mmCIF file of C-alpha atoms in Angstrom:
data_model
loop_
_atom_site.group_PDB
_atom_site.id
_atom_site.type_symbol
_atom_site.label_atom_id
_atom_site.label_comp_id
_atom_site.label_asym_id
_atom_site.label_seq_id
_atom_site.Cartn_x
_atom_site.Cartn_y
_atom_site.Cartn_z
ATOM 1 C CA UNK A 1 -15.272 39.464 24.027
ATOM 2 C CA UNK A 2 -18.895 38.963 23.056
ATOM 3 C CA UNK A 3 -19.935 36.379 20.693
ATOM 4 C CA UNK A 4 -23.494 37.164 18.756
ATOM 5 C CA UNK A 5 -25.862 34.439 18.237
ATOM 6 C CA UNK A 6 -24.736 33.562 14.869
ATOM 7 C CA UNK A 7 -21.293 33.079 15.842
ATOM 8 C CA UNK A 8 -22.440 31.541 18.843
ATOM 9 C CA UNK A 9 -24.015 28.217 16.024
ATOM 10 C CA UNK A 10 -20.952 28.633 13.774
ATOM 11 C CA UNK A 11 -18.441 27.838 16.515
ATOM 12 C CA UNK A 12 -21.207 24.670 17.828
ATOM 13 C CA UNK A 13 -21.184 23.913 14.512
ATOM 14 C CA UNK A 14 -17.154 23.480 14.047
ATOM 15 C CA UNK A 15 -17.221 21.715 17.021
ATOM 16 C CA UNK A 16 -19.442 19.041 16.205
ATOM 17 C CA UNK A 17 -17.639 18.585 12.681
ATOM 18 C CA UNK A 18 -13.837 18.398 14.313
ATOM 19 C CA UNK A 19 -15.715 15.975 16.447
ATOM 20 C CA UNK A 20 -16.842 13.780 13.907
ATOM 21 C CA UNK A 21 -14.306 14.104 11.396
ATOM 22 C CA UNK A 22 -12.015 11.107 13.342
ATOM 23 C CA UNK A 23 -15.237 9.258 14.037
ATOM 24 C CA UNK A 24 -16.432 8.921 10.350
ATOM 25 C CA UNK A 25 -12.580 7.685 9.341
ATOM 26 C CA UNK A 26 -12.559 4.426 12.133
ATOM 27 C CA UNK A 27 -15.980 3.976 10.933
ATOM 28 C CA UNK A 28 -14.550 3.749 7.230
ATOM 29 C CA UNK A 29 -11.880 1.525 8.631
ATOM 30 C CA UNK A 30 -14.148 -0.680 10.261
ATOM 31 C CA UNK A 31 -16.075 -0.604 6.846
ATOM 32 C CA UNK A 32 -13.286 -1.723 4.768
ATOM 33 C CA UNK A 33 -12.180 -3.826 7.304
ATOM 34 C CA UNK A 34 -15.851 -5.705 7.462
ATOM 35 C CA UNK A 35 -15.802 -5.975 3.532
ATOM 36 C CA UNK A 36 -12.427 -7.826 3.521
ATOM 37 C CA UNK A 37 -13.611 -10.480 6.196
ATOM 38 C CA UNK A 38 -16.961 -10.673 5.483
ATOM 39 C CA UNK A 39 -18.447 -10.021 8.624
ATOM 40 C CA UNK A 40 -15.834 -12.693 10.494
ATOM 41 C CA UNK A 41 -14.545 -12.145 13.983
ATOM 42 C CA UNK A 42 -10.897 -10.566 13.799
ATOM 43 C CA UNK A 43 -8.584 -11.909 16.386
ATOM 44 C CA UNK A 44 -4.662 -11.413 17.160
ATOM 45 C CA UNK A 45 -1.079 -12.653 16.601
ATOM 46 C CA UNK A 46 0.227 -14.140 13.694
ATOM 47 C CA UNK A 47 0.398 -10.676 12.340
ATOM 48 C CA UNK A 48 3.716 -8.729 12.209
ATOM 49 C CA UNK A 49 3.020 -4.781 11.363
ATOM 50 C CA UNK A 50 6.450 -3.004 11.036
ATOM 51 C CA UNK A 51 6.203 1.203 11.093
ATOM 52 C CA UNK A 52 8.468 3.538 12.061
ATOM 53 C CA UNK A 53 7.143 5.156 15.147
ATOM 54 C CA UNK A 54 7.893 8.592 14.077
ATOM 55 C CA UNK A 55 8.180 9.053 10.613
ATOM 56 C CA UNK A 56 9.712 12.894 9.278
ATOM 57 C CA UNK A 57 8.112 12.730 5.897
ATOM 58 C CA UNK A 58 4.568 11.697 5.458
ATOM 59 C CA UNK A 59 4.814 10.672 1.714
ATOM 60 C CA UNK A 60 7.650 7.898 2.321
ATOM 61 C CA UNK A 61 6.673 5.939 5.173
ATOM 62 C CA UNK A 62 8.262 2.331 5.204
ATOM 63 C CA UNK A 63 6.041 -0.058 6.540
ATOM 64 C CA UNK A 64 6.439 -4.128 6.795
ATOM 65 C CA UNK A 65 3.722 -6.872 7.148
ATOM 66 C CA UNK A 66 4.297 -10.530 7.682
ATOM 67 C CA UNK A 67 1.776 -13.039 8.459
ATOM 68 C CA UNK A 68 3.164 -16.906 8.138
ATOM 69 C CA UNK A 69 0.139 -18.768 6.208
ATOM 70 C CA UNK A 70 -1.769 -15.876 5.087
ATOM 71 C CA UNK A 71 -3.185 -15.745 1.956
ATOM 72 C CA UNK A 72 -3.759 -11.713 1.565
ATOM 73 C CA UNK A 73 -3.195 -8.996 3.851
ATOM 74 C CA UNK A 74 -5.128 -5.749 3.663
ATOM 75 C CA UNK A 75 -3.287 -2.416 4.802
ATOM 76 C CA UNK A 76 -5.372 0.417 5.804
ATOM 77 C CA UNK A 77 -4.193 4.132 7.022
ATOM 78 C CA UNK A 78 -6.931 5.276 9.644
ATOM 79 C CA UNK A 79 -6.121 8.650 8.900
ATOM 80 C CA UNK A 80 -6.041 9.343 5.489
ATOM 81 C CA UNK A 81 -8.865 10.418 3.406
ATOM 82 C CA UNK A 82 -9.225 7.320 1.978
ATOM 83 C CA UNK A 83 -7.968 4.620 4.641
ATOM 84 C CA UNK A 84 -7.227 1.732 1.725
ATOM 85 C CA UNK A 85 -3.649 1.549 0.851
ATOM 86 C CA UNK A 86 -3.369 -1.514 -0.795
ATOM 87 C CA UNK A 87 -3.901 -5.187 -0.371
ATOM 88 C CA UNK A 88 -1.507 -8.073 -1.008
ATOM 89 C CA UNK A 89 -2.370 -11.726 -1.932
ATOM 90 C CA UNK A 90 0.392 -14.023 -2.213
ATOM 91 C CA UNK A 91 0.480 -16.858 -4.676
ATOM 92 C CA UNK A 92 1.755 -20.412 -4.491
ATOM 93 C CA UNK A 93 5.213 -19.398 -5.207
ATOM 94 C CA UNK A 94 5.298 -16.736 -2.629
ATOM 95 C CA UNK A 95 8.526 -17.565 -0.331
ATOM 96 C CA UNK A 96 7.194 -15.780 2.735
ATOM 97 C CA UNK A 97 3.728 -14.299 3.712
ATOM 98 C CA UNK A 98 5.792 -10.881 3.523
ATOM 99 C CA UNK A 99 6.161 -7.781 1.814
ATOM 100 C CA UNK A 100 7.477 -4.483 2.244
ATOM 101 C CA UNK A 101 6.335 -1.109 0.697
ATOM 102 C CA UNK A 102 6.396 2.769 1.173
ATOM 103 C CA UNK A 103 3.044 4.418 1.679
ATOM 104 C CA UNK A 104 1.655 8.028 2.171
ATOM 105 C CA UNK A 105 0.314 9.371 5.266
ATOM 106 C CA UNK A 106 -1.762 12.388 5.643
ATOM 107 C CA UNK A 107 -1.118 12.684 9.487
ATOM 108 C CA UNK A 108 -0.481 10.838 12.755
ATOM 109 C CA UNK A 109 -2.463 8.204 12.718
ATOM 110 C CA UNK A 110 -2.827 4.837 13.401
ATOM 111 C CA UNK A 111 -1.960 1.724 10.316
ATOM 112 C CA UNK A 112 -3.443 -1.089 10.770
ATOM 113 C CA UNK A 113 -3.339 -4.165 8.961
ATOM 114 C CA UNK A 114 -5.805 -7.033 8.636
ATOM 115 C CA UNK A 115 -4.192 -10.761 7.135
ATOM 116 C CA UNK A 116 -6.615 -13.635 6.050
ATOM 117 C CA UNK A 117 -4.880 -17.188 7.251
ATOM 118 C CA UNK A 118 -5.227 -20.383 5.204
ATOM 119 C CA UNK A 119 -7.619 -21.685 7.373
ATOM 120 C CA UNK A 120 -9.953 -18.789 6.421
ATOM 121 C CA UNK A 121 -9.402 -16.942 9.489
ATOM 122 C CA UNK A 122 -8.192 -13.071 10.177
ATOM 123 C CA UNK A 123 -5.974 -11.321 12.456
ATOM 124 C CA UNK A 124 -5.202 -7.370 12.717
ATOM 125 C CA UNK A 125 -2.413 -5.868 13.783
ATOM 126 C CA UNK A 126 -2.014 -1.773 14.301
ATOM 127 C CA UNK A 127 0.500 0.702 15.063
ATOM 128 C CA UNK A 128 0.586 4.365 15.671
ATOM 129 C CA UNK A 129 2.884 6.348 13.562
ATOM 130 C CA UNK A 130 3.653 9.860 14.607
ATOM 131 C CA UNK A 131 3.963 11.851 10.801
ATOM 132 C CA UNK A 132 6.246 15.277 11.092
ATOM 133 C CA UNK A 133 5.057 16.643 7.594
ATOM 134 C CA UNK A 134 1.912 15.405 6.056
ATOM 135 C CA UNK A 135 2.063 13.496 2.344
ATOM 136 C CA UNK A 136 -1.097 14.006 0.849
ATOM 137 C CA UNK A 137 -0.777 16.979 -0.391
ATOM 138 C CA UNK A 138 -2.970 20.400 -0.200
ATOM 139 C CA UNK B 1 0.056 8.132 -19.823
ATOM 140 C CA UNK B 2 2.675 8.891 -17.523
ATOM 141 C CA UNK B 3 6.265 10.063 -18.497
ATOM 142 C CA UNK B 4 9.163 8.323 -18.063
ATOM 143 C CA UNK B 5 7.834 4.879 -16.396
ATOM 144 C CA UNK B 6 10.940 3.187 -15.882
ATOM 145 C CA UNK B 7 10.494 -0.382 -14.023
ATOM 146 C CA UNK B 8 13.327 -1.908 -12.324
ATOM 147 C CA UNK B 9 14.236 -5.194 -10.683
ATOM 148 C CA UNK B 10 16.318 -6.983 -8.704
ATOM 149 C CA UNK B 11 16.698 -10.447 -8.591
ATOM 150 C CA UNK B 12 19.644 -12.676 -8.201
ATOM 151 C CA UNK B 13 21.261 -14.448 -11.257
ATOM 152 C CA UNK B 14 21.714 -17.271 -9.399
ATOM 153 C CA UNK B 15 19.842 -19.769 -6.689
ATOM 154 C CA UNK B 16 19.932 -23.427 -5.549
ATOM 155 C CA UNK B 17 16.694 -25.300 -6.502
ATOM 156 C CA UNK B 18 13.918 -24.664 -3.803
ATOM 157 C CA UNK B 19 15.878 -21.396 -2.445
ATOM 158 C CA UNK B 20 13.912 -18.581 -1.209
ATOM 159 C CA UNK B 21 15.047 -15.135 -2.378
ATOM 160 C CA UNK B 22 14.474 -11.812 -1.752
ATOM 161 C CA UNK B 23 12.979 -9.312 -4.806
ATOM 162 C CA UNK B 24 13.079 -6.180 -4.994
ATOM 163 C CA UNK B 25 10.737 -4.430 -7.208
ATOM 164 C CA UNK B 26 10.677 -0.476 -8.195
ATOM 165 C CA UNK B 27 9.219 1.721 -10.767
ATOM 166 C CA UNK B 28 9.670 5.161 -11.141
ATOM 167 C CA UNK B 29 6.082 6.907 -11.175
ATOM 168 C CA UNK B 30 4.337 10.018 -9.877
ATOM 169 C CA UNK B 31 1.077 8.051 -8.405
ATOM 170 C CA UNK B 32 -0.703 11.124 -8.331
ATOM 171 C CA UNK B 33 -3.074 10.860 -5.765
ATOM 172 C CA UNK B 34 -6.440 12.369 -7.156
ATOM 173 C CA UNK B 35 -6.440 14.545 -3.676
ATOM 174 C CA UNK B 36 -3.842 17.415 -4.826
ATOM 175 C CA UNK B 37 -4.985 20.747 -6.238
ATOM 176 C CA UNK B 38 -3.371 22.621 -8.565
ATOM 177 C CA UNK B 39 -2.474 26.530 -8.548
ATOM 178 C CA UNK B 40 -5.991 27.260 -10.075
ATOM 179 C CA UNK B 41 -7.410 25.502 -7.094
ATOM 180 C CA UNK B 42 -8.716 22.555 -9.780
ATOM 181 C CA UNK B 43 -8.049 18.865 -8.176
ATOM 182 C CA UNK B 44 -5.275 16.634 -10.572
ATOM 183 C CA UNK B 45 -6.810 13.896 -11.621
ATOM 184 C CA UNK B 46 -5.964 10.711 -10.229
ATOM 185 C CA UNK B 47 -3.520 8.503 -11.899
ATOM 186 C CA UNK B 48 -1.579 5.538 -10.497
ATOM 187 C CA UNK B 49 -0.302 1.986 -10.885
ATOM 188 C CA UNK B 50 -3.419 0.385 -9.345
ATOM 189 C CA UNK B 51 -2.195 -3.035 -9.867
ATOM 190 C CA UNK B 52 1.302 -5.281 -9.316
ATOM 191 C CA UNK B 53 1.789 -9.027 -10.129
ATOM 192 C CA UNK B 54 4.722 -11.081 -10.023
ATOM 193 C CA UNK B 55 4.803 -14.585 -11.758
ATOM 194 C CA UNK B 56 7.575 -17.579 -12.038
ATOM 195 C CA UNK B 57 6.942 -19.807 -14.916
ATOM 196 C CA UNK B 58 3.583 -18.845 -15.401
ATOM 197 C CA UNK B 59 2.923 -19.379 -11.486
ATOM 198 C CA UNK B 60 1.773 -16.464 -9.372
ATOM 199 C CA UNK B 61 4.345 -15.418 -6.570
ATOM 200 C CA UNK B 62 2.628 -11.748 -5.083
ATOM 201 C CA UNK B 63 -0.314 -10.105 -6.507
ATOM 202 C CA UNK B 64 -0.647 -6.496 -4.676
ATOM 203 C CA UNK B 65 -3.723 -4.261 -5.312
ATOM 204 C CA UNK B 66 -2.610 -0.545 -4.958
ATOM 205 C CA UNK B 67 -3.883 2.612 -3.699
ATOM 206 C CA UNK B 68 -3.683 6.418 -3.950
ATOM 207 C CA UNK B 69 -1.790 6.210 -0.313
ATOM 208 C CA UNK B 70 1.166 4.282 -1.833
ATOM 209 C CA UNK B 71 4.076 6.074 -2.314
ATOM 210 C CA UNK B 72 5.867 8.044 -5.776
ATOM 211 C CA UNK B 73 7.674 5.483 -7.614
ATOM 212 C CA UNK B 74 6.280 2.287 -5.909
ATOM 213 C CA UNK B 75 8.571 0.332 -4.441
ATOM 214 C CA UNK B 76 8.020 -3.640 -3.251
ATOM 215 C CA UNK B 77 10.308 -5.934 -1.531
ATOM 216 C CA UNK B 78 9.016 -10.185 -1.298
ATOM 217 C CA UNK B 79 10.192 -13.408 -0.852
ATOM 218 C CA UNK B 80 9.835 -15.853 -3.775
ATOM 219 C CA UNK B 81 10.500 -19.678 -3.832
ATOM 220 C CA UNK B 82 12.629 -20.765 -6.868
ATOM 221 C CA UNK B 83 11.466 -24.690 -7.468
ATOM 222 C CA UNK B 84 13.657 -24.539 -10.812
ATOM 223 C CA UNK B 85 15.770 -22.522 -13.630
ATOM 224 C CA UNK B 86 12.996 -20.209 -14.966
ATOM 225 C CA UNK B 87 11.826 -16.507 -15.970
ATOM 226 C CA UNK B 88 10.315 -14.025 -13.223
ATOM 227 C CA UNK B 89 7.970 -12.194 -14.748
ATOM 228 C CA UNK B 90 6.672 -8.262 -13.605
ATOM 229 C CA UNK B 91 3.955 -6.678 -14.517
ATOM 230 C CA UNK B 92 2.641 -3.063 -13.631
ATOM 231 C CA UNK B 93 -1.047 -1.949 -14.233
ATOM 232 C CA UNK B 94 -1.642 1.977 -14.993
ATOM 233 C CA UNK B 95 -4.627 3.706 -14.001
ATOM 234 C CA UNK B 96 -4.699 4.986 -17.845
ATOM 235 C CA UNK B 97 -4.838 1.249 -19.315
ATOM 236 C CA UNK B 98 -0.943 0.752 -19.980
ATOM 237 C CA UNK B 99 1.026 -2.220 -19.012
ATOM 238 C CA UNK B 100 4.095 -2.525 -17.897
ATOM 239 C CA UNK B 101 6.236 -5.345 -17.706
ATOM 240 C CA UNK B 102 10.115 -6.829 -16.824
ATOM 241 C CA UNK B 103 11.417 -9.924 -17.506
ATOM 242 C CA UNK B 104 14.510 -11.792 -15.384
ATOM 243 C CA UNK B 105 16.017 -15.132 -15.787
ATOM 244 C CA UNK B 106 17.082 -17.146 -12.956
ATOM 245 C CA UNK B 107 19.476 -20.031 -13.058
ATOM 246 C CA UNK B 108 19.823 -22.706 -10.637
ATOM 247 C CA UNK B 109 22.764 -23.913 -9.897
#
């Protein structure tokens, strides 16, 4: 099997994007993740991120957070084309820094959530989730 | 607009004063994504509930900005501190300007 020169670039080319693809989504994490602390240093604990570790259909995923004393949490999907999912601020009446939802992933990928603490401070947790069938649709 | 939003709610009829209860918080729409195509190949246009709040009394309990990668018919489960007899208070935010809301009374007791 002989490749000519053209195919040669195109399969370079396809390399470098399949490459970068994964890249250019933890940079958008990181971006989103930057605009919701403002630049702040991100540390750990204090954050509870609940996810199935394999979940069968990627457009019903349950997924947890609880952070005691946070005042919003931010929920992002790594690997969906656009990583926000949603964001939850709790009020003064709020019983527990909890909440529960069902969100859509496009693959496996990694969901990681960020939580801003009274004090002004912000912890991430993450967790892989293995996705059978994709939920974003085609 | 969106067919057939239908908004529904559970909360208990019932709690002692300063109780902590659970809520549970669904409502049936298609949160169409913006990312699917159609047959024709043409993208559908985005259109989902891109906004939740929950108040007691006029007092914020959850306030939850949503995305494209939340589910069909969002669903919400959260905690909720019930300081006295009062009126929960739901509200939804469509994409195409409509507002949904849901109203339950609480008694303490």
């Amino acid at each position: 099997m002989t490749f000519t020169r053209r195919e040669t670039l195109a399969i370079g080319l396809g390399g470098v994007a399949a490459l970068a693809l994964p890249m250019q989504a933890a940079a958008m994490v990181d971006d989103k993740i930057a605009a919701f602390t403002g630049g702040a240093d991100v540390g750990e604990g204090g954050l509870t991120l609940t996810a199935p570790e394999i979940a069968e259909n990627g457009n019903t995923v349950p997924v947890e957070v609880s952070a005691p004393g946070a005042v919003s949490i931010l929920l992002l999907a790594a690997g969906n084309p656009n990583p926000d999912v949603c964001t939850f601020n709790f009020g003064p009446l709020a019983g527990a820094q909890a909440a529960s939802t069902r969100i859509r992933l496009a693959r496996t990928q990694e969901v990681v959530a960020v939580a801003k603490m009274a004090d002004g401070s912000f912890v991430r947790a993450a967790q892989e989730v293995k996705v059978t069938i994709g939920g974003c649709g085609g | 607009m969106a067919d057939n939003v239908k908004p529904r709610v559970k909360v208990p009829k019932s709690a002692s004063a300063g109780e902590v209860i659970t809520l549970k918080t669904l409502i049936s729409h298609p949160m169409e994504s913006g990312q699917r195509k159609n047959k024709a190949g043409e993208v559908i246009p985005r259109s989902i509930i891109n906004r939740f709040t929950c108040d007691f009394n006029g007092q914020n309990v959850i306030d939850v900005t949503l995305e494209p990668a939340i589910s069909t018919n969002p669903y919400f489960e959260f905690q909720s501190q019930v300081p006295e007899a009062g009126e929960f208070t739901f509200t939804w935010y469509d994409d195409d300007g409509s507002v949904y809301t849901e109203t339950k009374a609480i008694s303490v007791g």
